[in-house]
Coordinates of C-alpha atoms in Angstrom, one line a residue:
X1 CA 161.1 -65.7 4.3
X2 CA 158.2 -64.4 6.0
X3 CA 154.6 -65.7 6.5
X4 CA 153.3 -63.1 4.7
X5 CA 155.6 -63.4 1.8
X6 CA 153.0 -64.7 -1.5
X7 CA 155.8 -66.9 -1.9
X8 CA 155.7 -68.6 0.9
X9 CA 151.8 -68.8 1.4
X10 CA 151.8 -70.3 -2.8
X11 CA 154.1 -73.0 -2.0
X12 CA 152.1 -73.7 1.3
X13 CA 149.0 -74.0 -0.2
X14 CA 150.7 -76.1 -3.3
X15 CA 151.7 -78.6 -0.4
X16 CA 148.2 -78.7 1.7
X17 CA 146.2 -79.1 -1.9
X18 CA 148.4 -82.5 -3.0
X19 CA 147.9 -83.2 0.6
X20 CA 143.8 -83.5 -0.1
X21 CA 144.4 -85.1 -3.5
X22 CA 143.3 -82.2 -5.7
X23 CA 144.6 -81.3 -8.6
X24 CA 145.0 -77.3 -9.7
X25 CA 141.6 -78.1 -11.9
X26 CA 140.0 -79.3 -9.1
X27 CA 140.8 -76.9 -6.4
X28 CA 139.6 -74.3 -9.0
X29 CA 136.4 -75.5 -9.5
X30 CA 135.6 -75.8 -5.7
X31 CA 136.7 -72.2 -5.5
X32 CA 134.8 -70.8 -8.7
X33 CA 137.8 -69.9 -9.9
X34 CA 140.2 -70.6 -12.9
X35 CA 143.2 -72.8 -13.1
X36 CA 145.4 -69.6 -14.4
X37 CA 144.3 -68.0 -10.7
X38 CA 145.5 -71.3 -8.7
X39 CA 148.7 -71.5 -10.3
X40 CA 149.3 -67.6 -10.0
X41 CA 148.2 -68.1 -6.2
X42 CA 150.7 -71.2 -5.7
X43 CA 153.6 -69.6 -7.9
X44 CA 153.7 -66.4 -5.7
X45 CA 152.3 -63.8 -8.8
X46 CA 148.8 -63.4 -7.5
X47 CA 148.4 -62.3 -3.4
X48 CA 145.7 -63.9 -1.4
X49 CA 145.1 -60.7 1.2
X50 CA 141.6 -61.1 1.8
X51 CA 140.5 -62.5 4.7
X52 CA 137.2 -63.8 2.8
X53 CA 139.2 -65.6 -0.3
X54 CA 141.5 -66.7 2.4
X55 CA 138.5 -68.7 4.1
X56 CA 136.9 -69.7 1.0
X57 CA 140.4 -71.2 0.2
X58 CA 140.9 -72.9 3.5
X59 CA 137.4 -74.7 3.3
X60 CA 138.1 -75.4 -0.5
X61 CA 141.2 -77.4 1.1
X62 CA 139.2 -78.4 4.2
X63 CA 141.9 -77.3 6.4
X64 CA 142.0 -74.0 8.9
X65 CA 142.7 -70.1 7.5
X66 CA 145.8 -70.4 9.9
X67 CA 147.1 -73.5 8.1
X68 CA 147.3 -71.4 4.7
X69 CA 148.4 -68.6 6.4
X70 CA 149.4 -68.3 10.0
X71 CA 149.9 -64.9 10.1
X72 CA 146.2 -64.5 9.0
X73 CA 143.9 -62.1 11.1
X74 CA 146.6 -60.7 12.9
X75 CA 148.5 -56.8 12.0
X76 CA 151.1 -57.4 9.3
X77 CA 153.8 -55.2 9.0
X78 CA 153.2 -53.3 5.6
X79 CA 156.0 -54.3 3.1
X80 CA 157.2 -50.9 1.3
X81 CA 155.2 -49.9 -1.4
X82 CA 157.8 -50.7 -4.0
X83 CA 158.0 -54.4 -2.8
X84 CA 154.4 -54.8 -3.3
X85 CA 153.6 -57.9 -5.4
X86 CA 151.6 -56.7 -8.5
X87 CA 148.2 -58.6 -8.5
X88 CA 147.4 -60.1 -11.9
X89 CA 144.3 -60.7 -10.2
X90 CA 141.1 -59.4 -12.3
X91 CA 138.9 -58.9 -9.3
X92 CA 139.5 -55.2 -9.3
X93 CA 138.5 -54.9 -13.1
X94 CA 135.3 -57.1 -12.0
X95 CA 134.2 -54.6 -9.7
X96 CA 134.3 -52.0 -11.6
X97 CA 131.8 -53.9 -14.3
X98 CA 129.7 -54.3 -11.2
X99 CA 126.3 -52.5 -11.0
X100 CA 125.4 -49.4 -12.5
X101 CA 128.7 -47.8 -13.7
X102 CA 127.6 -44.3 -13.0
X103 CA 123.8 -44.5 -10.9
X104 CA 124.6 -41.0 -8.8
X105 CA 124.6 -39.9 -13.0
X106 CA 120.6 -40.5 -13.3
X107 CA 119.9 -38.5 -9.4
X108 CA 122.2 -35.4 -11.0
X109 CA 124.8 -35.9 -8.7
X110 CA 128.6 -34.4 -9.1
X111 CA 130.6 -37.2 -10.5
X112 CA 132.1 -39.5 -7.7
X113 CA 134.9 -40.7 -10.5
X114 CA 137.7 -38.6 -12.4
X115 CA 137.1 -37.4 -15.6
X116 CA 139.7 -37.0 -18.3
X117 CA 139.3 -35.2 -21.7
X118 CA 138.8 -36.9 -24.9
X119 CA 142.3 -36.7 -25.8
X120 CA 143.3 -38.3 -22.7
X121 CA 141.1 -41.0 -22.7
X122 CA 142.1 -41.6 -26.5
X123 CA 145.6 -42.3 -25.4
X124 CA 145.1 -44.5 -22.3
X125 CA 142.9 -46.7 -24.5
X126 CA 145.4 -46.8 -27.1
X127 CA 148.0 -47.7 -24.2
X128 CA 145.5 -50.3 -23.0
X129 CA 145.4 -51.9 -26.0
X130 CA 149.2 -52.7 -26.5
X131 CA 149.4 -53.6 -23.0
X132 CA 146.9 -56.7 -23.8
X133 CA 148.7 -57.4 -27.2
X134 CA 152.1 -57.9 -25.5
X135 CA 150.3 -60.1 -22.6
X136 CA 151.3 -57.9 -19.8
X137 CA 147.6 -58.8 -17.7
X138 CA 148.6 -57.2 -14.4
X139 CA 149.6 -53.8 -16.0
X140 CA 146.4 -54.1 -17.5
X141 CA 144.1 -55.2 -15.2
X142 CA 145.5 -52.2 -12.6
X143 CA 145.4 -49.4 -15.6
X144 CA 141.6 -50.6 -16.7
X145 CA 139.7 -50.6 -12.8
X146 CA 140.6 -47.1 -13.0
X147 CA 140.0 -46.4 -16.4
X148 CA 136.4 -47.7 -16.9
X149 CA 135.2 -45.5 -14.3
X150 CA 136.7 -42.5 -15.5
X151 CA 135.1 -43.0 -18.8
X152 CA 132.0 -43.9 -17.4
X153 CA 132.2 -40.7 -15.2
X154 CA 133.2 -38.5 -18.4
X155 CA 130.8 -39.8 -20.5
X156 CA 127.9 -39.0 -18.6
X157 CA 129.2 -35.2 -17.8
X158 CA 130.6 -34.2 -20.7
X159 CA 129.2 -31.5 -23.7
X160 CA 127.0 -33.2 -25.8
X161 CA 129.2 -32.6 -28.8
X162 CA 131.4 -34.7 -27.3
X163 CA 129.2 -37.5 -26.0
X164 CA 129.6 -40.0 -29.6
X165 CA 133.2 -39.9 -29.5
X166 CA 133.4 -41.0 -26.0
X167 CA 130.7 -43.6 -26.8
X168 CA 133.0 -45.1 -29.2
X169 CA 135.7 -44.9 -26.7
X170 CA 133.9 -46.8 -24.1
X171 CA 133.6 -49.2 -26.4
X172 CA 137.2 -49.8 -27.4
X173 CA 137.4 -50.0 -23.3
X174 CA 135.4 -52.6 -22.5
X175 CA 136.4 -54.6 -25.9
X176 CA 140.1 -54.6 -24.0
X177 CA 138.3 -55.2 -20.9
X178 CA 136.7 -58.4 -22.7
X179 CA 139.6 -59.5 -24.5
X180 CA 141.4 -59.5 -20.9
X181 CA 139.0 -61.2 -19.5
X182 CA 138.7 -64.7 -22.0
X183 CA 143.1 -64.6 -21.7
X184 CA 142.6 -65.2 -18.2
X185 CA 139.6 -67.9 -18.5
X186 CA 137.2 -65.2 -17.1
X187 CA 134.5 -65.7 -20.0
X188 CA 131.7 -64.9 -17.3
X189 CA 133.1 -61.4 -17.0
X190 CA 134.7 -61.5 -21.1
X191 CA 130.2 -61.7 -21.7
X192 CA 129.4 -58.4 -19.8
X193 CA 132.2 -56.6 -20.9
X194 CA 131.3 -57.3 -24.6
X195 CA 127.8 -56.6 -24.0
X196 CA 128.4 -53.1 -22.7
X197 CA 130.9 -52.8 -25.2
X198 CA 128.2 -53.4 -27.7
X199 CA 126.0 -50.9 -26.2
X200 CA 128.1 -48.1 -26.0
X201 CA 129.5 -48.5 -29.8
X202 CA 125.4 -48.6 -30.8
X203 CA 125.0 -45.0 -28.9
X204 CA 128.2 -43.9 -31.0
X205 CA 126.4 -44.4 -33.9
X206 CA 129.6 -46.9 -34.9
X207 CA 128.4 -50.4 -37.0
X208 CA 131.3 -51.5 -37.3
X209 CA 132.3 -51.1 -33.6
X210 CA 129.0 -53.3 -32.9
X211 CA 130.5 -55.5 -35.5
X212 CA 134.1 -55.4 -32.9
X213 CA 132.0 -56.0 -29.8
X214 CA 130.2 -59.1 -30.9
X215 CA 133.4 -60.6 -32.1
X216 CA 134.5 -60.3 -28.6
X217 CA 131.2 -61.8 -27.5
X218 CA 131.7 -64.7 -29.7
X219 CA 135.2 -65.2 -28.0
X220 CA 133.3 -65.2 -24.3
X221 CA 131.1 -67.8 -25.8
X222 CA 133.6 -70.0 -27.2
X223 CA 135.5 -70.4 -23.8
X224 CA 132.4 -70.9 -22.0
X225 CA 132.3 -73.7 -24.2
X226 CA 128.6 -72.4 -25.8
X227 CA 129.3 -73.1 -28.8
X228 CA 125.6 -72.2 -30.3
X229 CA 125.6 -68.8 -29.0
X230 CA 129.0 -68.2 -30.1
X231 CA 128.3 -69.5 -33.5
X232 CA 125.0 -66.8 -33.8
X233 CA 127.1 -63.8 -32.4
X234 CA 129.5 -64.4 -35.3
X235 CA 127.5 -65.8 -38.2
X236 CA 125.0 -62.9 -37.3
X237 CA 127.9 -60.1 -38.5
X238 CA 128.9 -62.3 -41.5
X239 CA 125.5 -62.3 -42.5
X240 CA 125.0 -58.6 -42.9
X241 CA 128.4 -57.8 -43.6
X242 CA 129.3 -60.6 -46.4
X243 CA 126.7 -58.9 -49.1
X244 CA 128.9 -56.2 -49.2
X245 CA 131.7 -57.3 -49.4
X246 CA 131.0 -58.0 -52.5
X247 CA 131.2 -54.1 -53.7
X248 CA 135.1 -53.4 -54.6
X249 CA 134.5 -50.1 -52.7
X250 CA 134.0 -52.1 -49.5
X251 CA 136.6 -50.4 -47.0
X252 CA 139.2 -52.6 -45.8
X253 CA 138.3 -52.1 -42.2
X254 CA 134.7 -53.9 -42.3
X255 CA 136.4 -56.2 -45.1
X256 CA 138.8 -56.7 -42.0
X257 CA 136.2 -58.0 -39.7
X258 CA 134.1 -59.8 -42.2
X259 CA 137.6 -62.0 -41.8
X260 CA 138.1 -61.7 -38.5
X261 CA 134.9 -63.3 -37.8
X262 CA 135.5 -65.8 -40.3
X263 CA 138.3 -66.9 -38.4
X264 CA 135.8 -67.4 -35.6
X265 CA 133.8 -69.4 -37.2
X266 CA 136.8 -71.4 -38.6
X267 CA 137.5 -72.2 -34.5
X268 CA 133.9 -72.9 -33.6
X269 CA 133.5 -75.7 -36.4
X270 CA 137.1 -77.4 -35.4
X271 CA 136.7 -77.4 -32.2
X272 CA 133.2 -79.2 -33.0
X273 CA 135.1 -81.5 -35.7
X274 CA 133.3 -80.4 -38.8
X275 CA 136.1 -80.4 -40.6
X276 CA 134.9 -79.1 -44.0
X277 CA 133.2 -76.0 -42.8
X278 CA 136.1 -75.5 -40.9
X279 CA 138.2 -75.6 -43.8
X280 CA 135.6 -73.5 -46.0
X281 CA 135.8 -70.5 -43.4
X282 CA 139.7 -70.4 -43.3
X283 CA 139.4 -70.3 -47.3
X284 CA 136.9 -67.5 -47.1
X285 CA 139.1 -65.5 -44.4
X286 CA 142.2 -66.2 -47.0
X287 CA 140.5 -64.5 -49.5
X288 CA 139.7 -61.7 -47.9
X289 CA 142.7 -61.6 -46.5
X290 CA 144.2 -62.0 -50.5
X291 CA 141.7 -59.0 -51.3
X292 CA 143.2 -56.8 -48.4
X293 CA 147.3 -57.8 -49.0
X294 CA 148.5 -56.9 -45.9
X295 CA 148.3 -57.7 -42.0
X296 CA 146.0 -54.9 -40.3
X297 CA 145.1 -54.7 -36.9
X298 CA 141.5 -52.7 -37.5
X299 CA 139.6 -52.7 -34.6
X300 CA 142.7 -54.5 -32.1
X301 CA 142.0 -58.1 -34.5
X302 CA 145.2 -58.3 -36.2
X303 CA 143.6 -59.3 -39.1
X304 CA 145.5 -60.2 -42.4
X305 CA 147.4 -62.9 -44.6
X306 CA 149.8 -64.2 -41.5
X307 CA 146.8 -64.5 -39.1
X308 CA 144.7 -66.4 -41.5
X309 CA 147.5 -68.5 -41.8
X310 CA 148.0 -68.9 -37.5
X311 CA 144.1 -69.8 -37.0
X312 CA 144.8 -72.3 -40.2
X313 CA 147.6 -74.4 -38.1
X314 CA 145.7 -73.7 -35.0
X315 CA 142.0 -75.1 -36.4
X316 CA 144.4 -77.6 -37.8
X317 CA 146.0 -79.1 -34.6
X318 CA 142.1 -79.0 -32.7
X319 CA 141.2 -81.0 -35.7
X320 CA 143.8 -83.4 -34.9
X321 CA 145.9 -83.1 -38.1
X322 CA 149.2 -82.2 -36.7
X323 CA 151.1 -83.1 -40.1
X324 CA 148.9 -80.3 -41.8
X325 CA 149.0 -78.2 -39.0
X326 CA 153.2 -78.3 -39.0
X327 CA 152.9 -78.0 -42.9
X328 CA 151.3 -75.0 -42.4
X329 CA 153.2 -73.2 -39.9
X330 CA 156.7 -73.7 -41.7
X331 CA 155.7 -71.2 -44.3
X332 CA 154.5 -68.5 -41.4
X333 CA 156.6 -65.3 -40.6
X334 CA 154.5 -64.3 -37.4
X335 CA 157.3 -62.0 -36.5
X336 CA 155.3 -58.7 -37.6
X337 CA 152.7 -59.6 -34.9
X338 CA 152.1 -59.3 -31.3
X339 CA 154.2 -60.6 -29.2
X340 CA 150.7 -62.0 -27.6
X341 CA 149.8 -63.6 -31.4
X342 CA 153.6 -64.9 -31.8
X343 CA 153.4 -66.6 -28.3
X344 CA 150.0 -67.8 -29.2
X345 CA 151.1 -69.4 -32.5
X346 CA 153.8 -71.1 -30.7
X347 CA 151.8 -72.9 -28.5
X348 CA 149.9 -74.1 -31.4
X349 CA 153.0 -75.4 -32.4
X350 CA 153.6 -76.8 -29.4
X351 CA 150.5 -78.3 -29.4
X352 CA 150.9 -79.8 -32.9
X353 CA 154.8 -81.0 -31.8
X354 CA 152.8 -83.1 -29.1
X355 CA 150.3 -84.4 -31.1
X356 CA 153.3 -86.3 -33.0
X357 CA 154.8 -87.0 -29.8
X358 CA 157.6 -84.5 -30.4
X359 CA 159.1 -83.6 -27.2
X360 CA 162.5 -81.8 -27.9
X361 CA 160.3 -79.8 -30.6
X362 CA 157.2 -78.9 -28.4
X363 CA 159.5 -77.9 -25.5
X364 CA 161.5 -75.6 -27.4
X365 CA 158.3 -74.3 -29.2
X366 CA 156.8 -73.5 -25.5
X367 CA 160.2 -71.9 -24.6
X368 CA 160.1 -69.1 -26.6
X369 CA 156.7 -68.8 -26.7
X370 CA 157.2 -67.9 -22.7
X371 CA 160.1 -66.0 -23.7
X372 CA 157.6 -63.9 -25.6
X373 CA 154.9 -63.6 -23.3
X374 CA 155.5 -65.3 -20.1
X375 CA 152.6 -64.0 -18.6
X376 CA 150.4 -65.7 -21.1
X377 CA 152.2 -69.2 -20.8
X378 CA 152.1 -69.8 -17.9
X379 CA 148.2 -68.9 -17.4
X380 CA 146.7 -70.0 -20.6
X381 CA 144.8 -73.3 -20.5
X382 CA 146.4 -74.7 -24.0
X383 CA 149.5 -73.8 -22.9
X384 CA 149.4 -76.3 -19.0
X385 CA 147.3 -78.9 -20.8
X386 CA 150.5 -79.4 -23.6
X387 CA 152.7 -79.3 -20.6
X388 CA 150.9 -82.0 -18.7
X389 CA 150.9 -84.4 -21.5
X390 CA 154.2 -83.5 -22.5
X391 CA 155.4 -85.0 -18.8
X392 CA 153.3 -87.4 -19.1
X393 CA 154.6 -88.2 -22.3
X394 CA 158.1 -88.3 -21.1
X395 CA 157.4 -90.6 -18.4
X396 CA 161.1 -91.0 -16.1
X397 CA 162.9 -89.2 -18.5
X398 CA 161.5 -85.5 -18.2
X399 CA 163.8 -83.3 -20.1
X400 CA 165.7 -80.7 -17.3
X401 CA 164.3 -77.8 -19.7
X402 CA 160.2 -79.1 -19.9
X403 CA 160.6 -80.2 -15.9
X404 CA 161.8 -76.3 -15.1
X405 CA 159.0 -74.9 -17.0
X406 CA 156.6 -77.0 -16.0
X407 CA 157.8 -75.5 -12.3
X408 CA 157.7 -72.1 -13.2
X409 CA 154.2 -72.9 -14.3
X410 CA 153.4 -75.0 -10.9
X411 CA 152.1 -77.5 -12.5
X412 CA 152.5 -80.9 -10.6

């Protein structure tokens, strides 16, 4: 295999980081990066090419860029293009959030960026879009660093009487971009996307769309663990949007996201332990949900009866109620979903399973949730913290199935 080979440079680096003691977690943090991005580094999925993450690696490990990579700093036959690994790296997709999307725009330059016509652009976010609900990150991350710019670039050049549709279209891209962003444990970058999200569905003259973006705020928040700000993001829509509700003419799209944020709320207060607001959100959500009588997917939530019923097991098992939580999700058919939401509802499972000290159940729960979305399993912080205790849990006697995922995952 040769030097170059992600491969071979991942399990290199696995070995020099339980070398220095360091666990995934805490070779992340002295990187400023996430856990998902170690594992994908150690695993072979994500490519370390950069001289300048290369060094910031090394030091992280206190060891030389030649002992993570001898081959570093020297010419490196080019592997054919078709052999490339595919980065599921979101540093591409960060730099194009950086600076002013469009500054040669406000000096009347020509547009340094493609543009693309309404209808294009009204496709590629729709494609966008069921990239991120099947979990497939690197196809997404590559489509949106081209994307935004091309937007941006359109937007700013276009007729004006096409300039509020492309608003609102720059907002469905950066709510994906958002969205992206919090699956990967990238809430830093989840916060600007959402913000310019918000922006751009206020020029579009679209509430509702504002409504959408903060709900992807409130998502940022809650992974960066600011709970307050997460809490006033959401409770700040429900608050304007729960008077009218109360008309029966309401339409069922704002009625969608008067749940959806519900939902978020539900989350906040569980993962607080205030279980009776907890419970009082999820019975407002399932009421709404009642009033609407079918799963939806306004504005990319996938709100309805069947994910009322997935954030009810899933506030249920961050509560600590396992039995309630299982209770639950033996009356759920989550197969009309996602396969992102059916993966993520498994883990909750999972998660639930372990709670009870379930093995054989949790294992085969996280099993098909990675046969779902393998991408999302083996990244998603729920997902390697159940692992962990599972082997722990199992002491000696791993079972060959958890042990084998827990290596696909590179968790040690």
């Amino acid at each position: 295999m040769p030097e170059s080979d992600p491969r071979a440079t991942g399990a290199r680096i696995k070995e020099l980081r339980r070398a220095a003691g360091m666990s995934q977690s805490d070779l992340a943090v002295a990187m400023e990066r996430s856990e998902s991005w170690v594992s994908q580094v150690e695993r072979g999925v994500q490519p370390v090419e950069r001289l300048s993450v290369l060094q910031t690696l090394a030091d992280a490990l206190g060891v030389s860029v030649r002992d993570v990579r001898p081959d570093a700093g020297t010419p490196a036959e080019e592997a054919p293009e078709a052999q490339q690994p595919v980065s599921n790296d979101l540093d591409a997709l960060r730099v194009a959030l950086t600076g002013h999307p469009a500054l040669g725009s406000l000096f009347d330059e020509p547009s340094d960026g493609a543009t693309a016509s309404v209808d294009e652009l009204r496709v590629q976010i729709e494609e966008v879009w069921d990239l991120a609900h099947a979990s497939k990150h690197a196809a997404l991350s590559e489509r949106l660093s081209s994307l935004l710019p091309s937007i941006e670039a359109t937007v700013r050049h276009a007729p004006a009487s096409d300039r509020l549709e492309l608003h609102e279209l720059r907002a469905r891209a950066y709510q994906v971009a958002a969205a992206a962003f919090v699956r990967q444990d990238e809430a830093d970058a989840a916060w600007i996307a959402a913000d310019r999200a918000l922006q751009a569905a206020e020029l579009a003259g679209k509430p509702l769309e504002v409504v959408a973006s903060l709900f992807r705020m409130a998502h940022a928040f809650i992974r960066q663990q600011r709970t307050e700000q997460a809490e006033r993001a959401a409770s700040s829509a429900v608050s304007v949007l729960a008077p009218r509700a109360e008309s029966p003419s309401c339409p069922p799209e704002e009625l969608s996201l008067l749940g959806a944020m519900n939902l978020v709320l539900a989350v906040i207060n569980a993962r607080e332990g205030r279980r009776a607001e907890t419970h009082q959100h999820i019975g407002r959500a399932r009421e709404i949900a009642t009033r609407l009588g079918e799963d939806r997917n306004d504005f990319d939530t996938e709100f309805g009866p069947t994910n009322v019923e997935l954030h009810a097991v899933a506030t249920a098992v961050d509560l600590g109620d396992a039995g309630l939580a299982l209770d639950v999700a033996a009356g759920v058919d989550a197969s009309g979903l996602s396969s992102e939401r059916q993966s993520r509802f498994l883990l909750d499972v999972a998660r639930a399973h372990a709670q009870r000290r379930h093995v054989g159940e949790a294992v085969a729960a996280l099993l098909e949730a990675e046969r779902l979305a393998p991408e999302q399993v083996h990244s998603h912080h729920s997902a390697r913290t159940v692992v962990r205790d599972l082997v722990q849990l199992s002491g000696n006697r791993t079972p060959k199935p958890l042990a084998e995922l827990a290596e696909r995952m590179a968790i040690s």
